[in-house]
XYZ file of C-alpha atoms in Angstrom:
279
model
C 87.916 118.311 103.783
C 84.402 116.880 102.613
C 83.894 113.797 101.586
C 80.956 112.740 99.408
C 79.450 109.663 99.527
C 77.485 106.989 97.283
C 75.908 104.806 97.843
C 74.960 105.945 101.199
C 71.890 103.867 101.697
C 73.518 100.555 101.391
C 75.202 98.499 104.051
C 78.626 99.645 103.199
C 78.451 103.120 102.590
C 75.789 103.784 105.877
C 78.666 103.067 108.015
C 80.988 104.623 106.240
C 79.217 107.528 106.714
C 78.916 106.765 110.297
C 82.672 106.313 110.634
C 83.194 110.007 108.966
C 80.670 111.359 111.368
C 82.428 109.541 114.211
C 85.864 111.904 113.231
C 84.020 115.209 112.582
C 84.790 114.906 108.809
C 81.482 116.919 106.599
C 79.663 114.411 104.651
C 77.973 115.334 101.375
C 75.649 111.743 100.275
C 74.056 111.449 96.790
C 70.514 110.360 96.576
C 68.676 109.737 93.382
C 65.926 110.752 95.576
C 66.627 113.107 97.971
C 63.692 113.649 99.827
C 62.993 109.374 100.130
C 65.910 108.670 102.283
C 67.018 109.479 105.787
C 70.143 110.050 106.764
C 71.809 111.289 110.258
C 71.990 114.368 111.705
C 74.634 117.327 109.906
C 74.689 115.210 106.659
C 74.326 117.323 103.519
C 71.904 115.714 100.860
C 72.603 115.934 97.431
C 70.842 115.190 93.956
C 72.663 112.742 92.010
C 72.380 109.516 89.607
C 75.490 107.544 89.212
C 74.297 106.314 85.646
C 73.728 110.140 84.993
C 77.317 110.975 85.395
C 76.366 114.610 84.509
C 73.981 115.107 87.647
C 77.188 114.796 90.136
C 78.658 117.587 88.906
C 76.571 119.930 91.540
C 77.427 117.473 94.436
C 81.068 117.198 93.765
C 81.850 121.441 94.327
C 83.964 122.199 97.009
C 84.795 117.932 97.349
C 87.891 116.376 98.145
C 87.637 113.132 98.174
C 84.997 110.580 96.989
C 83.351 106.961 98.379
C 82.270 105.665 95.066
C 79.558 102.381 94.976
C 80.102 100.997 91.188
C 76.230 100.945 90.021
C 77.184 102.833 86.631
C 76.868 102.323 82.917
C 79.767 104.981 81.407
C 82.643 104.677 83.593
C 85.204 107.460 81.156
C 82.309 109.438 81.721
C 82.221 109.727 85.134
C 85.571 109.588 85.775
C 85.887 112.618 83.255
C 83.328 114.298 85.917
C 85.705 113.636 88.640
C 88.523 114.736 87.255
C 87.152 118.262 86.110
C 85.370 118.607 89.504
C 88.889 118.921 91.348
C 88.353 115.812 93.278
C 91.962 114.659 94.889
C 90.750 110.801 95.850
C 88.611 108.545 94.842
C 87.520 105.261 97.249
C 85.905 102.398 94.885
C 84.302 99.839 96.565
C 85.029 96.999 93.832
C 85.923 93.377 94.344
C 88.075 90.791 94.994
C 86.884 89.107 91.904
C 88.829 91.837 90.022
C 91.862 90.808 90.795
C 91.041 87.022 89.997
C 92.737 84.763 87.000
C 91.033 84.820 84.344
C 89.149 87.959 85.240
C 88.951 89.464 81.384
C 86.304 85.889 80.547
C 84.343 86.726 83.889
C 81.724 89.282 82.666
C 79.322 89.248 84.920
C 81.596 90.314 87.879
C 85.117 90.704 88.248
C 85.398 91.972 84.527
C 82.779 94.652 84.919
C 84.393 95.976 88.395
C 87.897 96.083 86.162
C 86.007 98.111 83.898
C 85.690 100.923 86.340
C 89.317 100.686 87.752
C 90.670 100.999 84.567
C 89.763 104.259 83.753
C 89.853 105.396 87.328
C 93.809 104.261 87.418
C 95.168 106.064 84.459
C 93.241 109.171 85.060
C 95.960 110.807 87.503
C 93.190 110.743 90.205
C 94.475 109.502 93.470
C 92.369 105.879 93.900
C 91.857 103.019 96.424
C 90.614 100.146 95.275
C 88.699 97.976 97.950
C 88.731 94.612 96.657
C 86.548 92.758 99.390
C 85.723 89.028 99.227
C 82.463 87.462 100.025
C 80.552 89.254 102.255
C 79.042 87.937 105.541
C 75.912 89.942 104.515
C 74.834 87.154 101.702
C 73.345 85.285 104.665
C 70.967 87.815 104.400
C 69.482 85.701 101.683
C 68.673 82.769 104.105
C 66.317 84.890 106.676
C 63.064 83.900 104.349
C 63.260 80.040 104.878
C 64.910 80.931 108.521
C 61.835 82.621 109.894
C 59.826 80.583 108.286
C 60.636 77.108 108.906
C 64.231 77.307 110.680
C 65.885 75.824 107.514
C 68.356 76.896 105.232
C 68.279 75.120 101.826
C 72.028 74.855 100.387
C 73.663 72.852 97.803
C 76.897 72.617 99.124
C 77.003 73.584 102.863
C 80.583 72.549 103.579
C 81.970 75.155 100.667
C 84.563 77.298 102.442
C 84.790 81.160 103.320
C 85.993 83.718 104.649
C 83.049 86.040 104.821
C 84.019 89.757 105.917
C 81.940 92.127 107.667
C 80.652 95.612 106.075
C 81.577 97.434 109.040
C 85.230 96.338 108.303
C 85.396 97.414 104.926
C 83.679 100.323 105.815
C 86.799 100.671 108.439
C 88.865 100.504 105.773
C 87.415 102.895 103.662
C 87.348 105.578 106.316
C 91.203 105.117 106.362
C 91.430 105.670 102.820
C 89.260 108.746 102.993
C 90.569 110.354 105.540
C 94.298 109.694 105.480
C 96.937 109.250 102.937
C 98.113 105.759 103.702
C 95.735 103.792 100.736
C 97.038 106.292 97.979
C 96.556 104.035 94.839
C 96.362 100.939 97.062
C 94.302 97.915 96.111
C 93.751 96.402 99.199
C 92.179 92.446 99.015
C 89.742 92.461 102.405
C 88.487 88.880 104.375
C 87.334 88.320 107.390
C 89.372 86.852 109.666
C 88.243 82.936 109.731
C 87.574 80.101 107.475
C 84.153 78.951 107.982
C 81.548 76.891 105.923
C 78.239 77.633 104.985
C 76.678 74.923 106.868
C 78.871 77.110 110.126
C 77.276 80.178 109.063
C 73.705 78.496 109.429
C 75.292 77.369 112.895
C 76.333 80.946 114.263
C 73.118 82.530 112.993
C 70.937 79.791 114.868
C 73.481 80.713 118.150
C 72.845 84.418 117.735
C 68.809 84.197 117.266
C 68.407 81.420 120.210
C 67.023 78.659 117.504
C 68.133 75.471 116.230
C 68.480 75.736 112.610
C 68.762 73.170 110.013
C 70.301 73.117 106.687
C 68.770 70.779 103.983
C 71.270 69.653 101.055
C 69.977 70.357 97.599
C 71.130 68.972 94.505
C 72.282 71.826 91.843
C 69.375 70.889 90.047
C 66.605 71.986 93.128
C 68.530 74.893 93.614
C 68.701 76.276 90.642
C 64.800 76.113 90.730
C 64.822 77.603 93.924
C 67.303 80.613 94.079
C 66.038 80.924 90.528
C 62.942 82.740 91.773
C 65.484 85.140 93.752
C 68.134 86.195 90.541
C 68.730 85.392 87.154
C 70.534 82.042 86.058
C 73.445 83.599 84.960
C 74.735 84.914 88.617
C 73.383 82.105 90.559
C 75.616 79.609 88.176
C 78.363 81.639 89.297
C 77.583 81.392 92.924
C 77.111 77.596 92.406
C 80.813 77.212 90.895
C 81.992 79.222 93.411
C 80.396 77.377 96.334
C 81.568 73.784 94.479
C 85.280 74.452 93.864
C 85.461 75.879 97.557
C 84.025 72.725 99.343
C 87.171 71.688 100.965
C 89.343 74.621 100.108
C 91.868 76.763 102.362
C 91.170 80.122 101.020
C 93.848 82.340 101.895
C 93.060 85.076 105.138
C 94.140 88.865 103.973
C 95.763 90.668 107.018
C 94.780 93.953 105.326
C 91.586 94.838 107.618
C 93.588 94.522 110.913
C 97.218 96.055 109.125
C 94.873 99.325 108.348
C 92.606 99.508 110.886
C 94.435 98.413 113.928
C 91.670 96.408 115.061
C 90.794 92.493 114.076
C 88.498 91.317 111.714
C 84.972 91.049 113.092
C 83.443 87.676 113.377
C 81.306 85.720 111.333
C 79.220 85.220 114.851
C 79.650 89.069 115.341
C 77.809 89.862 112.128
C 75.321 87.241 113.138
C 74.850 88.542 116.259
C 74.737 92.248 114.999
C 72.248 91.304 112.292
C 69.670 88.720 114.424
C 66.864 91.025 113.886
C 66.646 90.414 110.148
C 66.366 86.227 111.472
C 63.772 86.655 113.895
C-alpha cells in the first residue's frame, strides 16, 4: 500500500503523516514546492498543485489510497485524475458544515466542501468524508493579543463548543487510510466537551502559567478588529456562529473514540500541546 498525502504541511495532514509512519505504511506527500518543505525521514516528495489537477498525475502511480486537503478550483477534474490513476480510496478532509441545513445558501463554506463530495461520491471511488467541527486550533488566532498584552478580545465569550483536536481527526483519518472500516463513511468529528470561548481563554492561560483576560467587544469593534485578519464575509459567519451558540448544547459525536478506540483529546490537552505558540 502507499498512501499519498496533501496537504502535508498543515496541522492535519503532518500528523497524519506521522500516524502512517507510526504503522510502517510508505508515504508519498505533494508539495507545490518540493524543495521548500521538510518532511520526516523515508517520506517520498512529490511535485504537485491541487488547483493543477493535471500535475498529480505523476504522484498518484503506483497509489492506493489518497488523504485529500480541499484547496481546489475544478473538483470533476480532479476527481477524473483519481479515477484514471487507479486510486482505490480517497480520505477528504471536509466539514461538518457540509452536512448542515441549509447548506446549498451557505457558499462560503459548507456549500463549497459539498461541491467536492459530490463528485467524489458518484465517481465509484471508495470515499470517507471527515466532516470535523470547529477546531481547537482557531485559538491559534488569539496568541497575538495573548503575548502581547495577556488579553483575548471576543464578542461573545460564553458561545458554546466543542472544539476537536487535529491529532484526532488525524486519528481518524489514519483509520480510514489504512483499513476498510470508513468505506464511504461520513463521519461528523467533536471533541469530547462543551466548553466556551471565554473557557478556552481559561485553559490556555492554565497551560502557559499566565492569567489571561478576555475583553467583551461589541460586533461592531470586532468587526474592525478581526477585519484586519480576513475578509468581512467569513468573519460575519464566525460572528453568527459564535451568537446563536451562546447558550447552546451542541450535540458531542462519539465517532473519534468509536474509531479510534481512544477518547477525544482535551481542549486543555491541545492547549497544553500548543503553549509554545502563547508564550
Amino acid at each position: 500500500m502507499t498512501v499519498v498525502i496533501t496537504g502535508a504541511t498543515g496541522n492535519v495532514g503532518g500528523n497524519v503523516v506521522a500516524g502512517l509512519l507510526e504503522r510502517g505504511v510508505p508515504v508519498r506527500v505533494t508539495s507545490r514546492d518540493p524543495g521548500g518543505a521538510v518532511f520526516p525521514a523515508g517520506v517520498e516528495v512529490a511535485p504537485a498543485d491541487l488547483t493543477e489537477p493535471e500535475s498529480l498525475r505523476a504522484a498518484l502511480v503506483g497509489a492506493d489510497r489518497v488523504f485529500l486537503y480541499p484547496r481546489m478550483q475544478d473538483p470533476d477534474a480532479l476527481v477524473a485524475v483519481l479515477s484514471e490513476a487507479g486510486v482505490e480510496h480517497v480520505v477528504l478532509l471536509s466539514s461538518s458544515a457540509a452536512a448542515a441545513e441549509g447548506v446549498e445558501d451557505d457558499f462560503n463554506g459548507g456549500n463549497l466542501l459539498r461541491r467536492i463530495e459530490r463528485p467524489l461520491a458518484a465517481s465509484g471511488l471508495t470515499y470517507t468524508f471527515l466532516r470535523p467541527d470547529t477546531f481547537a486550533g482557531n485559538a491559534s488566532a488569539w496568541r497575538h493579543t495573548i503575548r502581547a498584552s495577556g488579553t483575548v478580545p471576543l464578542p461573545y465569550p460564553d458561545s458554546v463548543q466543542v472544539p476537536i483536536h487535529e491529532k484526532d481527526i488525524a486519528d481518524v483519518a489514519v483509520v480510514a487510510l489504512t483499513t476498510d472500516r470508513l468505506n464511504n463513511a461520513a463521519p461528523v468529528l467533536t471533541g469530547p466537551e462543551r466548553i466556551t470561548l471565554r473557557e478556552q481563554v481559561a485553559a490556555i492561560g492554565a497551560a502557559i502559567e499566565r492569567e489571561l483576560t478576555v475583553v467583551e467587544q461589541t460586533e461592531a469593534e470586532a468587526r474592525e478588529f478581526f477585519g484586519r485578519f480576513m475578509a468581512p464575509r467569513f468573519f460575519d459567519a464566525i460572528l453568527g456562529a459564535w451568537r446563536a451558540s451562546v447558550g447552546a448544547t451542541p450535540e458531542i459525536s462519539p465517532e473519534v473514540e468509536k474509531i479510534t478506540g481512544h477518547p477525544g483529546r482535551t481542549f486543555a490537552r491541545w492547549a497544553v500541546d500548543h503553549a509554545d505558540r502563547y508564550r
